[in-house]
Short mmCIF file of C-alpha atoms and ligand atoms in Angstrom, two decimals:
data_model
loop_
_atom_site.label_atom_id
_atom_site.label_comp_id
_atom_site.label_asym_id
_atom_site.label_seq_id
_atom_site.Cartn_x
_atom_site.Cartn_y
_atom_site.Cartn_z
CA UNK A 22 0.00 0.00 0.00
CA UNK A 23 1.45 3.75 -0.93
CA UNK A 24 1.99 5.77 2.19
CA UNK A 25 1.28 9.43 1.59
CA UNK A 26 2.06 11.78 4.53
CA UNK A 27 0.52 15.31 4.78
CA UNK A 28 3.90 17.07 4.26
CA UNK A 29 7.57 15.41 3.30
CA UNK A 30 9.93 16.93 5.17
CA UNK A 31 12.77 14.25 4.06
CA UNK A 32 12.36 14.35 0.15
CA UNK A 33 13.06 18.23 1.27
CA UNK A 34 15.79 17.85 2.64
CA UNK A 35 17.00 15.54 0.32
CA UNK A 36 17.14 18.38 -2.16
CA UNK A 37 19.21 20.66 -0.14
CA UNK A 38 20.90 18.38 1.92
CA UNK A 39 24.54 19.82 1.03
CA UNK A 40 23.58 23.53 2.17
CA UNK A 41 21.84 22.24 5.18
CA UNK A 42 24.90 20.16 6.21
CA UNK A 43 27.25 22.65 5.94
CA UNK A 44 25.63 24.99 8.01
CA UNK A 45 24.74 22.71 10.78
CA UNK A 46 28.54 21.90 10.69
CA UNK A 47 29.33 25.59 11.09
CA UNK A 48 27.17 25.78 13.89
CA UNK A 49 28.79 23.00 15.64
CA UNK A 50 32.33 23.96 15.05
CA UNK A 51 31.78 27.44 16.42
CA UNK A 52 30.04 25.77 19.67
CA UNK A 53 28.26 29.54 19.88
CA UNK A 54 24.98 27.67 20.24
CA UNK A 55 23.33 30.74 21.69
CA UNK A 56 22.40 34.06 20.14
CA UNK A 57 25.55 35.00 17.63
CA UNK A 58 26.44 35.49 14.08
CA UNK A 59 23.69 32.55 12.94
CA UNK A 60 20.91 33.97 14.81
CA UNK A 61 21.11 37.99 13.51
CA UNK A 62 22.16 36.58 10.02
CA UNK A 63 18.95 34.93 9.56
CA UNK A 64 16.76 37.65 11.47
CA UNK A 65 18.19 40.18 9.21
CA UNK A 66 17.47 38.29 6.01
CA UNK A 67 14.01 37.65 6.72
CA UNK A 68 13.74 41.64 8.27
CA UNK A 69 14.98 42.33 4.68
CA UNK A 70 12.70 39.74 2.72
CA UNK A 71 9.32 40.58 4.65
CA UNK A 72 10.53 44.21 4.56
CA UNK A 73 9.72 45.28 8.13
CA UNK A 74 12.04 46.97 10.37
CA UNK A 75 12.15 44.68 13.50
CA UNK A 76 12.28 40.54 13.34
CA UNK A 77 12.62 39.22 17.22
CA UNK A 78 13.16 35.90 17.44
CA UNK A 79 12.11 33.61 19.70
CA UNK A 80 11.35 29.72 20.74
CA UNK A 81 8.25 28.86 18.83
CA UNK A 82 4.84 30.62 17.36
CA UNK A 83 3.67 30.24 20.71
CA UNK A 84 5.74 32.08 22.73
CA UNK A 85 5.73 34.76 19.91
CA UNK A 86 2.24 35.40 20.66
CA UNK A 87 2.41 35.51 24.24
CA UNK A 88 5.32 38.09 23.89
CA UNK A 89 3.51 40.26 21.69
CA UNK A 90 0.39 40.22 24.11
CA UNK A 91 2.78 40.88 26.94
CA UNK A 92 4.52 43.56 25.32
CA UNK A 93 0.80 45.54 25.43
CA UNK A 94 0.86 46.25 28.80
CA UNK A 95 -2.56 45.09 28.87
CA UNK A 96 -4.58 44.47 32.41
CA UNK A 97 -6.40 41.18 33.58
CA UNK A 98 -9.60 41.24 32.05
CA UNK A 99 -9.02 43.45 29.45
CA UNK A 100 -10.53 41.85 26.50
CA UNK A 101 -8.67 40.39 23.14
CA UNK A 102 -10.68 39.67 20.18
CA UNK A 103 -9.69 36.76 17.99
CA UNK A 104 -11.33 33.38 15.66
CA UNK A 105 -12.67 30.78 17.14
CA UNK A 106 -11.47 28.46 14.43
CA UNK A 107 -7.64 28.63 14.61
CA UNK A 108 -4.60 26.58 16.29
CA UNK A 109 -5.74 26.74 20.13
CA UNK A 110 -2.43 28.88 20.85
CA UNK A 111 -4.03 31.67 19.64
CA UNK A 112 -6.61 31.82 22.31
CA UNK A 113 -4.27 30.58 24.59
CA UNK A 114 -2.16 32.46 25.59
CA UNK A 115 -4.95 35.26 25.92
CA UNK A 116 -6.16 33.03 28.69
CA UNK A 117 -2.43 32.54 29.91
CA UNK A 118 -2.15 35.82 30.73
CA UNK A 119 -5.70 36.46 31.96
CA UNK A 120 -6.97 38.77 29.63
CA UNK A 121 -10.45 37.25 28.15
CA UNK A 122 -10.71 36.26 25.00
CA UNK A 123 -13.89 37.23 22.63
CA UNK A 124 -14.45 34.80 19.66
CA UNK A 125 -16.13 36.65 16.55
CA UNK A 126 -17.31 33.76 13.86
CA UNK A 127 -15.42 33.46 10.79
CA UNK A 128 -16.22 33.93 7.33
CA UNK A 129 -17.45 30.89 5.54
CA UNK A 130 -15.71 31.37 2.09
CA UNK A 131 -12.00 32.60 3.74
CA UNK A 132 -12.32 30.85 7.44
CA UNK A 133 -10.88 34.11 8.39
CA UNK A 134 -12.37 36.30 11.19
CA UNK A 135 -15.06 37.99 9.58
CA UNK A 136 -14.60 41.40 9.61
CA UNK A 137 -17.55 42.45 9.82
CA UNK A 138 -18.70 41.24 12.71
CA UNK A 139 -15.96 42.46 14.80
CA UNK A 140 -17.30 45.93 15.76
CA UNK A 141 -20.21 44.56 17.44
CA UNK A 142 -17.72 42.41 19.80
CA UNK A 143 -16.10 45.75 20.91
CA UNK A 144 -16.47 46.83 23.81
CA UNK A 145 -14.90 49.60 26.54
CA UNK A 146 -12.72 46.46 27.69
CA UNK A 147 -11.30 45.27 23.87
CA UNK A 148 -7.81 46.28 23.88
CA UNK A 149 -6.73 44.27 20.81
CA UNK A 150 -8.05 41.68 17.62
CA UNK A 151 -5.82 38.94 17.34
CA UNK A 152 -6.13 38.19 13.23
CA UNK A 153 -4.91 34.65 12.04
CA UNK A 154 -4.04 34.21 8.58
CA UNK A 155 -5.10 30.69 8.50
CA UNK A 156 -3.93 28.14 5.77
CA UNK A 157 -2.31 30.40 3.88
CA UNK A 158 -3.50 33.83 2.89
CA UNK A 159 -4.61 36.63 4.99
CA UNK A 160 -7.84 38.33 6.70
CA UNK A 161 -9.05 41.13 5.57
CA UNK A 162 -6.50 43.42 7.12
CA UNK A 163 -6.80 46.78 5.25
CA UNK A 164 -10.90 46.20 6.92
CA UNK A 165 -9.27 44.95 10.58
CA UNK A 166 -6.61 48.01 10.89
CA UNK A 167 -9.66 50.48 9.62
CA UNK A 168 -11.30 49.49 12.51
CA UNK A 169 -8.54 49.32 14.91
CA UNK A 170 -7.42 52.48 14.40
CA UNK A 171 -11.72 53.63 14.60
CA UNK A 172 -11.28 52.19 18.07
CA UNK A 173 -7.58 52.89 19.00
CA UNK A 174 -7.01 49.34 19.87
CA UNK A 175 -3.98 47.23 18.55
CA UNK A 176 -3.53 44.65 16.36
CA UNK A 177 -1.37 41.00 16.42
CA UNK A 178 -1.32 38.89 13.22
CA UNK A 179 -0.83 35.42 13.57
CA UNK A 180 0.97 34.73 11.02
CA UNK A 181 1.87 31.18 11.68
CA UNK A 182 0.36 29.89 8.31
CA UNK A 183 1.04 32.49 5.65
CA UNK A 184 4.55 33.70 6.02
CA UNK A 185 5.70 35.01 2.45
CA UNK A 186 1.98 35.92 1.46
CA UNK A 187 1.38 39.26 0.40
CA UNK A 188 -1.96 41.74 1.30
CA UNK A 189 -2.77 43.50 -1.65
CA UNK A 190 -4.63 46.77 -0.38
CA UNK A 191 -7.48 48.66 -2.50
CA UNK A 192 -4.68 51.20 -3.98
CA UNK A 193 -2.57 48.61 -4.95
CA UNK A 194 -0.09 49.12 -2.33
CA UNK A 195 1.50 45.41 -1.49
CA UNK A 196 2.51 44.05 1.78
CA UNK A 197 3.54 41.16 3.37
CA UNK A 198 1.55 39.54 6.23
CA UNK A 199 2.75 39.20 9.55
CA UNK A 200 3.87 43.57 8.83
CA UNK A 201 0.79 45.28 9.01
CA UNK A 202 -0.28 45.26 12.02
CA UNK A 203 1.46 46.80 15.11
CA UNK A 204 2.71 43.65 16.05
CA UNK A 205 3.11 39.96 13.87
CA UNK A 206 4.11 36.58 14.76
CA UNK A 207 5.24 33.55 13.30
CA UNK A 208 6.23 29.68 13.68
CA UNK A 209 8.81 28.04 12.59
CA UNK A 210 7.49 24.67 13.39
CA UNK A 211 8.99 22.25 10.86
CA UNK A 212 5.48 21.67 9.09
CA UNK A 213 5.56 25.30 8.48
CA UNK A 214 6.15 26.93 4.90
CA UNK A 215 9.20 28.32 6.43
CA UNK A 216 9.92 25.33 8.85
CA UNK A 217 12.73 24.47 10.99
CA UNK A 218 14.45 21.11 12.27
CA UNK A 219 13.06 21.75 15.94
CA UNK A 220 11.09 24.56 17.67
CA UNK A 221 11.22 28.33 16.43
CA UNK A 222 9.53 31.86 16.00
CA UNK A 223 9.66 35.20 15.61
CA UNK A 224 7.86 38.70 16.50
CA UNK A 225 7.91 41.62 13.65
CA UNK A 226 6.90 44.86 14.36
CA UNK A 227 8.15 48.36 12.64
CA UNK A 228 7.56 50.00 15.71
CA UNK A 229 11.45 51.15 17.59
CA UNK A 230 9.64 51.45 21.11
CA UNK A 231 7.64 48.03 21.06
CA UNK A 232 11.19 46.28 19.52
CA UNK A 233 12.87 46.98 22.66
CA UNK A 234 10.01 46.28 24.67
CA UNK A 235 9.55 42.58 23.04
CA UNK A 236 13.32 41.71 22.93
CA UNK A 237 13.66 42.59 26.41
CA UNK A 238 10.54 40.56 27.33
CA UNK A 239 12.28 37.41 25.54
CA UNK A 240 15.27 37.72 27.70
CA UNK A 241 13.96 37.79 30.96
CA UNK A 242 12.40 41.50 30.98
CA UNK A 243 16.02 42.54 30.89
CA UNK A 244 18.24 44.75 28.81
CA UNK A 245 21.35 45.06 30.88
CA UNK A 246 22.88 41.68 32.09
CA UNK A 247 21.08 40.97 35.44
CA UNK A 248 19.27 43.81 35.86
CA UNK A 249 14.92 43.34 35.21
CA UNK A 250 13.02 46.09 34.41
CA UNK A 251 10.06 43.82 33.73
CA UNK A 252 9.10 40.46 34.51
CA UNK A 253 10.17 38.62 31.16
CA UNK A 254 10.20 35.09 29.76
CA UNK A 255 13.27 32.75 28.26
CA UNK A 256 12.55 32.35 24.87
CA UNK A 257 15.03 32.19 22.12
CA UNK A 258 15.64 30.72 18.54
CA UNK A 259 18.75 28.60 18.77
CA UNK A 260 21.65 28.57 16.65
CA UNK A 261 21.06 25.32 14.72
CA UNK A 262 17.58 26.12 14.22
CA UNK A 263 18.56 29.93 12.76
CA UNK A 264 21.35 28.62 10.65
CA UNK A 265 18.74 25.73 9.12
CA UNK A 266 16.25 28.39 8.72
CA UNK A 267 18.43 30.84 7.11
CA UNK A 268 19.21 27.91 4.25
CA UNK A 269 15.52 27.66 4.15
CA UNK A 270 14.61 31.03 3.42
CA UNK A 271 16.64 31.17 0.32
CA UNK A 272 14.12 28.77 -1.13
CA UNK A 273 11.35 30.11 0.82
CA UNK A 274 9.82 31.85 -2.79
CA UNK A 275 10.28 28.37 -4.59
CA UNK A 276 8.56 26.30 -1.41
CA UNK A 277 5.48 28.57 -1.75
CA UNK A 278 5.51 28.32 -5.72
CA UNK A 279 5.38 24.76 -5.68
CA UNK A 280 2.76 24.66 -2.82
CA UNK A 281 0.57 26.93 -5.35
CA UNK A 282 1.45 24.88 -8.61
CA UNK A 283 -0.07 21.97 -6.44
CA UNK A 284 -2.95 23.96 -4.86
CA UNK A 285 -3.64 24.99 -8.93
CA UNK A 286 -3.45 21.22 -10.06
CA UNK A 287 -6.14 20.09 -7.00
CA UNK A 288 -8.39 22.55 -7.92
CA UNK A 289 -8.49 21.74 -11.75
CA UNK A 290 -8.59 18.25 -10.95
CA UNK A 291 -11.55 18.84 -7.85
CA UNK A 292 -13.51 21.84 -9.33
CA UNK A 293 -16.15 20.50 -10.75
CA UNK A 294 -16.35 17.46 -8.44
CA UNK A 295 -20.60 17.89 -6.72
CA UNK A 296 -20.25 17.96 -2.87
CA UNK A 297 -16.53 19.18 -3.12
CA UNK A 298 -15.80 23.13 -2.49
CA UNK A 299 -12.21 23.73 -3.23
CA UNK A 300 -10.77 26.97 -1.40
CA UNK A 301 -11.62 30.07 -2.18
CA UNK A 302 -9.16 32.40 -2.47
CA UNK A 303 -9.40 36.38 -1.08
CA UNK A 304 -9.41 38.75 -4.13
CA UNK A 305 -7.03 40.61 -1.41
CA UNK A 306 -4.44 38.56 -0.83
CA UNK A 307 -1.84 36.07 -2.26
CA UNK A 308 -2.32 32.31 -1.02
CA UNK A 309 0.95 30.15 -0.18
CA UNK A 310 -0.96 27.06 1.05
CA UNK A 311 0.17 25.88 4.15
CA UNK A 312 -3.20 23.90 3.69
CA UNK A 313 -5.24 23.14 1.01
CA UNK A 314 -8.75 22.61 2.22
CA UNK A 315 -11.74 21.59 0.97
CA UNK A 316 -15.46 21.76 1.85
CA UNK A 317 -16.92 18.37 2.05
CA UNK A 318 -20.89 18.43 2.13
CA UNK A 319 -21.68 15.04 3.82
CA UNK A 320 -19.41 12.32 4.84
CA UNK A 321 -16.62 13.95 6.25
CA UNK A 322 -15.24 11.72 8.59
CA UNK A 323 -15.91 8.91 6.77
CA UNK A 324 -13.73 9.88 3.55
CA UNK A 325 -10.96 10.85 6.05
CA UNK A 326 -11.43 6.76 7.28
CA UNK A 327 -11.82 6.03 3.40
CA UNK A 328 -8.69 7.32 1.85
CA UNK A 329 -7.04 6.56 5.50
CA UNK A 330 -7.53 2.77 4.12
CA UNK A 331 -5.28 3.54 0.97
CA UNK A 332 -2.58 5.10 2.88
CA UNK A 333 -3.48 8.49 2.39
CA UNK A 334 -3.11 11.11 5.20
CA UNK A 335 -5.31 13.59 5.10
CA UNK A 336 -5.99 16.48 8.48
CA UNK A 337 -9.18 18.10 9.68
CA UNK A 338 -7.82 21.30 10.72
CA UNK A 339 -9.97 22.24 12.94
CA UNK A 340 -12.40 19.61 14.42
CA UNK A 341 -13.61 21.63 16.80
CA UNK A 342 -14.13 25.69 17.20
CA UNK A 343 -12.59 27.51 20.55
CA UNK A 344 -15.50 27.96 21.93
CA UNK A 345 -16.78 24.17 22.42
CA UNK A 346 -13.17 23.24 23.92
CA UNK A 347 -13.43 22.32 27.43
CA UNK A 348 -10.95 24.46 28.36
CA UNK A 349 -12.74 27.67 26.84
CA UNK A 350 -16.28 26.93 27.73
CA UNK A 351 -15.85 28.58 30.70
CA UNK A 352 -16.51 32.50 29.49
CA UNK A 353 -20.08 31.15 28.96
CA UNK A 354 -19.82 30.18 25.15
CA UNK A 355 -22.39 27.36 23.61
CA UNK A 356 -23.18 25.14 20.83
CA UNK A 357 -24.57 27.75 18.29
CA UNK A 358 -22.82 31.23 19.38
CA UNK A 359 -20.16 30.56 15.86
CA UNK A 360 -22.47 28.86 13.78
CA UNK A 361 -20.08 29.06 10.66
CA UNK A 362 -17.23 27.70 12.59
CA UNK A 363 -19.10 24.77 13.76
CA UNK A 364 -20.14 23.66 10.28
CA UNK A 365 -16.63 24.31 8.73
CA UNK A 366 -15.28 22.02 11.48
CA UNK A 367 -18.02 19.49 10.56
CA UNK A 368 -17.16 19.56 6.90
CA UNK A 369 -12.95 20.78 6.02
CA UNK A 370 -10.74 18.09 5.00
CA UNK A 371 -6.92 19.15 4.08
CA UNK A 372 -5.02 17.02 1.31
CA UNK A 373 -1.27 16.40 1.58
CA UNK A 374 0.46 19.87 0.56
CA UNK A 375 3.67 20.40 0.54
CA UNK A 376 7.06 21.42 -1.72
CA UNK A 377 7.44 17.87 -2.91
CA UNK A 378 4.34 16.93 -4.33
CA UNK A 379 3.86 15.34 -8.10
CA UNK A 380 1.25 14.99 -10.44
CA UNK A 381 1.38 11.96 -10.27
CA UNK A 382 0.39 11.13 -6.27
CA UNK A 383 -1.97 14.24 -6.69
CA UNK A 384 -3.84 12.12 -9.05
CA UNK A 385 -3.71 9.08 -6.91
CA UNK A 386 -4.99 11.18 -4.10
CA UNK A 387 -7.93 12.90 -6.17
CA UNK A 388 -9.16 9.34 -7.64
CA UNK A 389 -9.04 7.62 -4.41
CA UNK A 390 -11.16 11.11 -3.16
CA UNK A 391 -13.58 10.86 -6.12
CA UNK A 392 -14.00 7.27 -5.41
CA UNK A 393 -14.37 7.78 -1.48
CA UNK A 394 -17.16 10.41 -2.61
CA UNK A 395 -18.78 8.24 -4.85
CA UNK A 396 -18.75 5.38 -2.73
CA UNK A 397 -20.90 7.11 0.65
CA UNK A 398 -23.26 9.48 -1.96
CA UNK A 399 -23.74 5.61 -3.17
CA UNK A 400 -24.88 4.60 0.44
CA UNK A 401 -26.88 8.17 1.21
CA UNK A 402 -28.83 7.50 -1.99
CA UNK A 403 -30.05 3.75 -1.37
C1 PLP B 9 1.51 26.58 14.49
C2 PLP B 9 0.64 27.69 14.95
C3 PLP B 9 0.90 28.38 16.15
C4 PLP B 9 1.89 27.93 17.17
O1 PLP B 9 3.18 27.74 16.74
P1 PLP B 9 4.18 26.82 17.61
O2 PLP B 9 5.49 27.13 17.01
O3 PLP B 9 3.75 25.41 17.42
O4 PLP B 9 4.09 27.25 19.03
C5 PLP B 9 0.10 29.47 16.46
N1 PLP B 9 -0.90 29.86 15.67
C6 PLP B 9 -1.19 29.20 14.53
C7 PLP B 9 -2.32 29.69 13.68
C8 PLP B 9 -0.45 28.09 14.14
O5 PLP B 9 -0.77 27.45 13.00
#
């Protein structure tokens, strides 16, 4: 039976196995494991490629949001707007640091935060939204910073899933995502379109003032050796991870290319396919597909079982919304407050995507779909 993962890390590293190599080596024979040359060579590069004047790294996506919410001197309570159908760190580490979060429902073509709807979650206590670019492109930002700025609240993108995409605003200005708002974050967790061999993130932000603020919050709320100013956190990008990453980045514009010649080739071959939305993409926005996701009317779960049978991975990203986790229910949030969030996670299925795709197991995976299709409408209909 064929084994088909959801992304193939090794047949990319295969392909730039020399470069990587070399640089780990350099790592190792320096032994400066910690901060250094490795670290600001790759922070600058990717300052330079996203064009933003700050890049902060840190330990992981997580951590880069928690800094970013710390670095807002914001009070327990205060509330932090955000999707309820995102990676749970998102909401997180709003609850982490006991601010409250407030889900707005998503939109069902993008499964982006809708826009909006976010006004009427506003209130005297809403101190920031929390965007998430989700599988790829971006929300509606040029909407989300109107109203931010109507409101004189702040704004974090969580960037974890779109790094390299680009928000194309309504006079044609171009930016990337994860630089727009006051504050972005990333991941660098290896399934990532910029992915490391470990743990990894990083914090952007154009702003001098809130650079200081988050680098000194990363290294212990300190900017002179042993002396605090603020109560910090340990979090830092290593020098293996930096030096892998900064390999990486150079191929960063191919990765994404070949995630969208593969995202093009689904959609031709699942278009027209009844029962089967492919994604939409924002008229706003460029899409690097850190997950190609489709709409599945009925059947969900068992075409996930179906194609799980030939040895094809597939991911339901996410199963269920925020507000029905255990650990959220708490701020008084029911079955029915998101209503599009609960059917998307009733219905998305993502396909393998990654840089090493061919035509040729993309076609394996869309018969085996068609056939997984035809095979419960089949049961429905009798
Ligand atoms: C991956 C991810 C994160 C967290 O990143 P880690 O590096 O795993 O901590 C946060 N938000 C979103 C949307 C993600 O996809």
């Amino acid at each position: 039976m064929r084994n088909i993962p959801m992304v193939d890390l090794k047949g990319q590293y295969d392909r730039i196995k020399p470069e990587i190599d070399q640089a780990l080596a350099s790592v190792i024979d320096s032994t400066i494991f910690i901060g250094g040359g490795n670290v600001r060579n790759f922070t600058d590069r990717l300052a330079e490629y996203l064009q933003v004047n700050h890049v902060i790294p840190c330990a992981n996506g997580t951590d880069a949001l928690q800094i970013a919410l710390m670095a807002l001197d914001l009070k327990p309570g205060d509330e932090v707007i955000t999707t309820p159908f995102t990676f749970v760190a998102t909401a997180e580490v709003i609850a982490l640091l006991r601010l409250k979060p407030v889900f707005v429902d998503v939109n069902p073509c993008t499964f982006m935060i809708d826009e909006y709807r976010i006004e009427q979650a506003i209130t005297e206590k809403t101190r920031c939204i929390i965007p998430v670019h989700l599988f790829g492109q971006a929300s509606n930002m040029e909407a989300i910073m109107q109203i931010a700025e109507r409101h004189q609240i702040k704004v974090i993108e969580d960037n974890a899933q779109a790094i390299g995409a680009d928000f194309k605003f309504s006079d044609g200005r171009h930016q990337k995502l994860g630089t727009i708002g006051d504050i972005g974050t990333t991941s660098f967790f290896p399934s990532k379109n910029l992915g490391a061999y470990g743990d990894g993130g990083a914090i952007f932000t154009n702003d001098d003032e809130l650079a200081a603020k988050l680098r000194m919050i990363c290294n212990h709320g300190s900017k002179v050796r042993y002396y605090h100013a603020e109560i910090g956190v340990n979090s830092r990008l290593d020098a293996m991870q930096a030096a892998i990453l900064n390999v990486k980045l150079g191929h960063l514009p191919d990765y994404n290319n070949r995630r969208l010649a593969a995202a093009d080739f689904y959609d031709a071959q699942l278009k027209d396919v009844p029962g089967v939305t492919v994604p939409k993409r924002a008229k706003y926005s460029t899409h690097v597909f850190h997950q190609y996701t489709l709409i599945l009317e009925q059947n969900r779960d068992e075409v996930v079982q179906a194609l799980k049978e030939k040895g094809i991975s597939t991911g339901v990203y996410y199963p269920v919304p925020l507000h029905l986790q255990e650990a959220y229910r708490g701020d008084g949030y029911k079955m029915g407050d998101f209503p599009v969030a609960e059917q998307l996670s009733k219905k998305v299925i993502s396909l393998p995507m990654h840089t090493e795709l061919t035509e040729e197991t993309q076609l394996f995976i869309v018969d085996e779909l068609k056939k997984a299709l035809q095979l419960k409408n089949d049961l429905i209909t009798k």
